[in-house]
Each structure stands twice: as structure tokens, then as C-alpha cells.
Amino acid sequence: MKNSDKNIWQGESPPIYFDNAATSFPKPESVISEQNNYLLNIGANPGRSGHSLSVKAGEIVFKARKQLASMFGVKNPMRVVFGFNATDALNLAIKGTVQHGDHVITSAMEHNSTIRPLKQLEADDTISLTIVDADKNGRIDTQRVKESIRSNTSTVVINHVSNVNGVIQPIAAIGKICRDRNITFIVDGAQSGGYIPVNITKSEIDIYAFTGHKGLYGTQGTGGLIFADTFDYKKVKPLRAGGTGSRSSEIVQPDFLPDMFESGTLNVGGIAALCAGVEFVNEKGVENICKHEQQLAGYFQTKASETVPGFKTFGFDKQNAGIISFRIGYLSVSEIAGELSDRYGIMSRHGLHCSPLSHKSLDSFPEGTVRFGFSVFNTFEEVDDTVEALYEISKKAKVKSKETINHITH
Amino acid sequence: MEAIILFHSTNYAIWAQDLLKKNNITCKTIPVPRDLSSDCGYCVRTSPEDSNSAEELLKENDVEYDRVVVR
């Protein structure tokens, strides 16, 4: 790695940060400097005013749209609509698309950002819902999706890459099934954008939800939807209405992209950072980043299996994206994560990862797992140190009985 | 004389500016003249000589615009 890519942590003892699947850290220096540049030198509202700083702010937003469209295989940059994160984007995609009486298909590997909006819609009798099972490694069978289609199926919502074990779903195959039947296909790309190559056009995705603060190395508070060039975006109703800086004489919401979904001032500083993050990913190459993270996960799995007594992974596969879920014997996952953080400065995330369905699929519910999500900045040396720490934790900690775990309530 | 290209949204004005500049058409974003539109934000000004090729370029690239005013 280049010097500029080094961990920019300024504390005395740099942490080992494996919680990238929640928010990636550290950020590339260019991400920080671009956000700073916006705050120091531009600072204005994009598209509202006629002055030169407003134009500059608008240019930042446009550049980000162009880069994101290009990264995800979409031609028209206006098909990129900014929101605040993947959850925000998925709420718009799901609640904006479905209509009363629709049947919707989703999977047992969904994050709560998808399943909760869907369950809300089911509870108020707006939709009927089918949750397609996954196998014990978290894989969804395309055939099961196909078999679940009914005459009133309007929408399929599928998680692209699991935030629990990194399993990659057969998005293109599901996309084809949906496209052939004119069913709207929404993909939760929170863990795929920047982590694995994604092409919305080739995979026949209609609506792709992304977030800025994970694999795209931007900051929190950025994300959005990308509509396929061919998708009729007017099928989606805006959930927010308000000022857009366009058609200001009219008191009704505009009906064109991206304005119809972007009422209210955007997070331009965040978008400047995101733009730099996307450039960073492009420079590194998403295939290279993916390979590096997969190798780290594979190396960790092999080394920990050899070294740490009772080490067990859930749905691990070398082909998965660089996310790994594990336990050690009957040790509480919170104890492992707490020890890792407090004694060794290793950041992980334990528990259910806002994804109880996935943990049920992977047979790790209700205790959950300890999760490592790797980034381009992580190294094999960090994995070595972590395996050593886990070995010490496994020796020192009081091994609990299976019953202890089963009595944990969530 | 000038050609003013008006858009429904400044997002498209920025896109148009980017496209025209890349194709060596001199242009500038300017505040939307109040006598032409009540919209907030900016539009694109170019020369009357370039306005036809600018329009063609916008159409080719699906950059939606409201209208062009030569004055």
C-alpha cells in the first residue's frame, strides 16, 4: 500500500478496526480533505441560488451522481437519487413502490432495514408477504423465489450481500425472473456497493439501494437509490415532499428525477466525501478490494480454526464477501467482543447485527455471533494479532455451558 | 445577443454545463433571469451561434431542458 493509504489514527496505540460492515474506518485522506474543502471553501446550498458557490456545490453533487451511475452500470446520472443511508433509501424504494393488495417476496437473509418496512406494510394490510427461506449457509434458492410468485406479486426485495456472513445472492438470476414477469426488483446493496462489482443493467435490477459510509468509504448520512435506465421511476411515489429549487412557482411536488425524491437540502459535505470515496474505490479497483477482503476472511478462518479452541464460523465460504461471523465454544459473544475491544483494541460487532432473520437462517439465533467486516486498510498482520488475542481470550475466559447461551433473552 | 437555456432543475443545468464544456462550447451558469422564469437557481448561457449545436448535444444525451431563449 502507498504511504497515503496508511491508517490515519492519531492515538498512541492504533486500534484494529474490523467493524467495517457497520461503518468503514479509517477513511482515505482524500475523503477527509474533500469534505474539509467543501466546508472551508464552498459551503453553499446546491441548486437553490444563482451564485458561484451554489454552482460549485451543485457541481459536487453532479460529479457524485456521475461517478455512482458509472460505477453501478447506469448511463443517466439523474437516475442516482440521494438520501441519508441504505435504510432511508430502502424505505423509499419499498414504501414508495408497493400498492394496496400487492404481494411482495423477500428472503430470510434480510436486514431489518428491509424486513421492518415490509412487516409494517403487512401489518396494516397493505401487502401480503412471502419470506423465502435460505439454506444453512444463507443462500437463497432462485427456484424458490420463482415458485413464490403469484398473480399479484408486484415486487421482490433481496439483500445482495449479507451483513452477517457476507454471502452473495444470485442477483442476476433473480433479476431475470423479475424482468421476465414485469415485477419490480429492489436490491439492498448496503454491503455490496464498493465491496463487490455491481452492474445494475446487467443484473436486471430495477432499484438499487446504496449507502455511502461502508464500502464506498464516504461518511455517515449519505446513501440513496439508483434506478435502472429503463425502469419507470414514476412507479415510485416520493415519501417526502418539499422544496427542490425547481419549479418554484408550483405548489405540487415535481415528477422528474432526481428532484422528486430529493426535497430538502442535501448533505453536500457528505456527498463531497462520498465522491472522493468512490474515486478511491475506482483507483484501487473493486475487484482488488474484494479479493483482498476475501483473502483476509479466509486467512482468519483458517488460522483461527487451527489456533483457537472451539472456534466456529457460521455460513463461512471463501467466495463470500469479506465478512465473517463466529463464536468460540460457549463463550458469550458480548464477552468476546468486550475483551477484544478493552484488552486488545480490536473493534468488532457482536449480537444479531439488526438481522435476526439471517441469524435464524444460519442457526445462530438468539445469541448471535461476533462479526468481523474487513476493509481495504486491514492487513494480515492485524489478523495474526487478532487470532493471538482470541486464543488468549479462549484460555482465560470461563467456559460457559450450552444452557447459559440458550437462556439468554433478546 | 445571448442564448439562455432554461431547465426544470438545476441538476440538469449542471449536467448541461459539464457536457457543453467537454464539447468545447463556451457557456456559463448564470442566475435564472426573473423575466424568463420563476425558478430558483441557475440556467446556462451560451452564444446564439452555439445554441443549435448545444441543443443537439443536450437532446443526444437525454439532458432534459425547458426551452432556449435567444435575445
PDB file of C-alpha atoms in Angstrom, chain A residues 46-50 54-55 58-59 62 65-66 76-78 245-249 256-259 262, chain B residues 8-12 14-18 21-22 29-32 38-42 60-62 64:
ATOM      1  CA  PRO A  46     -26.633  23.310  -4.248  1.00  0.00           C
ATOM      2  CA  GLY A  47     -29.046  24.367  -6.925  1.00  0.00           C
ATOM      3  CA  ARG A  48     -31.062  26.901  -4.957  1.00  0.00           C
ATOM      4  CA  SER A  49     -29.255  30.137  -5.507  1.00  0.00           C
ATOM      5  CA  GLY A  50     -27.670  31.656  -8.566  1.00  0.00           C
ATOM      6  CA  SER A  54     -24.090  27.397  -5.156  1.00  0.00           C
ATOM      7  CA  VAL A  55     -22.998  26.312  -8.633  1.00  0.00           C
ATOM      8  CA  GLY A  58     -24.170  21.684  -7.443  1.00  0.00           C
ATOM      9  CA  GLU A  59     -21.122  20.563  -9.396  1.00  0.00           C
ATOM     10  CA  PHE A  62     -23.431  16.191 -10.085  1.00  0.00           C
ATOM     11  CA  ARG A  65     -24.103  11.244  -9.395  1.00  0.00           C
ATOM     12  CA  LYS A  66     -21.986  10.707 -12.492  1.00  0.00           C
ATOM     13  CA  ASN A  76     -28.094   8.531 -16.870  1.00  0.00           C
ATOM     14  CA  PRO A  77     -26.583  10.297 -13.821  1.00  0.00           C
ATOM     15  CA  MET A  78     -30.013  11.697 -12.861  1.00  0.00           C
ATOM     16  CA  GLY A 245     -35.139  24.523  -6.010  1.00  0.00           C
ATOM     17  CA  SER A 246     -37.004  23.601  -9.181  1.00  0.00           C
ATOM     18  CA  ARG A 247     -40.434  24.644 -10.469  1.00  0.00           C
ATOM     19  CA  SER A 248     -40.674  27.007  -7.540  1.00  0.00           C
ATOM     20  CA  SER A 249     -43.865  28.594  -8.778  1.00  0.00           C
ATOM     21  CA  PHE A 256     -38.962  14.157 -12.541  1.00  0.00           C
ATOM     22  CA  LEU A 257     -35.656  12.713 -11.370  1.00  0.00           C
ATOM     23  CA  PRO A 258     -33.838  13.358  -9.170  1.00  0.00           C
ATOM     24  CA  ASP A 259     -35.776  16.297  -7.726  1.00  0.00           C
ATOM     25  CA  GLU A 262     -34.731  14.939  -3.014  1.00  0.00           C
TER      26      GLU A 262
ATOM     27  CA  HIS B   8     -36.696  22.347 -14.954  1.00  0.00           C
ATOM     28  CA  SER B   9     -33.987  21.726 -12.380  1.00  0.00           C
ATOM     29  CA  THR B  10     -30.507  22.999 -11.653  1.00  0.00           C
ATOM     30  CA  ASN B  11     -29.355  19.376 -11.623  1.00  0.00           C
ATOM     31  CA  TYR B  12     -29.827  19.424 -15.381  1.00  0.00           C
ATOM     32  CA  ILE B  14     -25.033  21.498 -14.139  1.00  0.00           C
ATOM     33  CA  TRP B  15     -25.171  18.420 -16.338  1.00  0.00           C
ATOM     34  CA  ALA B  16     -25.604  20.602 -19.428  1.00  0.00           C
ATOM     35  CA  GLN B  17     -22.692  22.816 -18.446  1.00  0.00           C
ATOM     36  CA  ASP B  18     -20.479  19.760 -17.965  1.00  0.00           C
ATOM     37  CA  LYS B  21     -17.744  22.412 -21.844  1.00  0.00           C
ATOM     38  CA  LYS B  22     -16.497  18.927 -22.694  1.00  0.00           C
ATOM     39  CA  THR B  29     -24.164  29.065 -15.449  1.00  0.00           C
ATOM     40  CA  ILE B  30     -25.980  32.265 -14.508  1.00  0.00           C
ATOM     41  CA  PRO B  31     -28.822  33.039 -12.091  1.00  0.00           C
ATOM     42  CA  VAL B  32     -32.178  32.366 -13.749  1.00  0.00           C
ATOM     43  CA  SER B  38     -39.761  31.993 -11.615  1.00  0.00           C
ATOM     44  CA  ASP B  39     -37.497  29.007 -10.859  1.00  0.00           C
ATOM     45  CA  CYS B  40     -34.784  29.197  -8.216  1.00  0.00           C
ATOM     46  CA  GLY B  41     -31.175  28.643  -9.088  1.00  0.00           C
ATOM     47  CA  TYR B  42     -29.300  28.881 -12.327  1.00  0.00           C
ATOM     48  CA  GLU B  60     -28.447  13.369 -27.907  1.00  0.00           C
ATOM     49  CA  ASN B  61     -27.563  12.859 -24.269  1.00  0.00           C
ATOM     50  CA  ASP B  62     -31.109  12.966 -22.872  1.00  0.00           C
ATOM     51  CA  GLU B  64     -33.913  17.450 -20.461  1.00  0.00           C
TER      52      GLU B  64
END
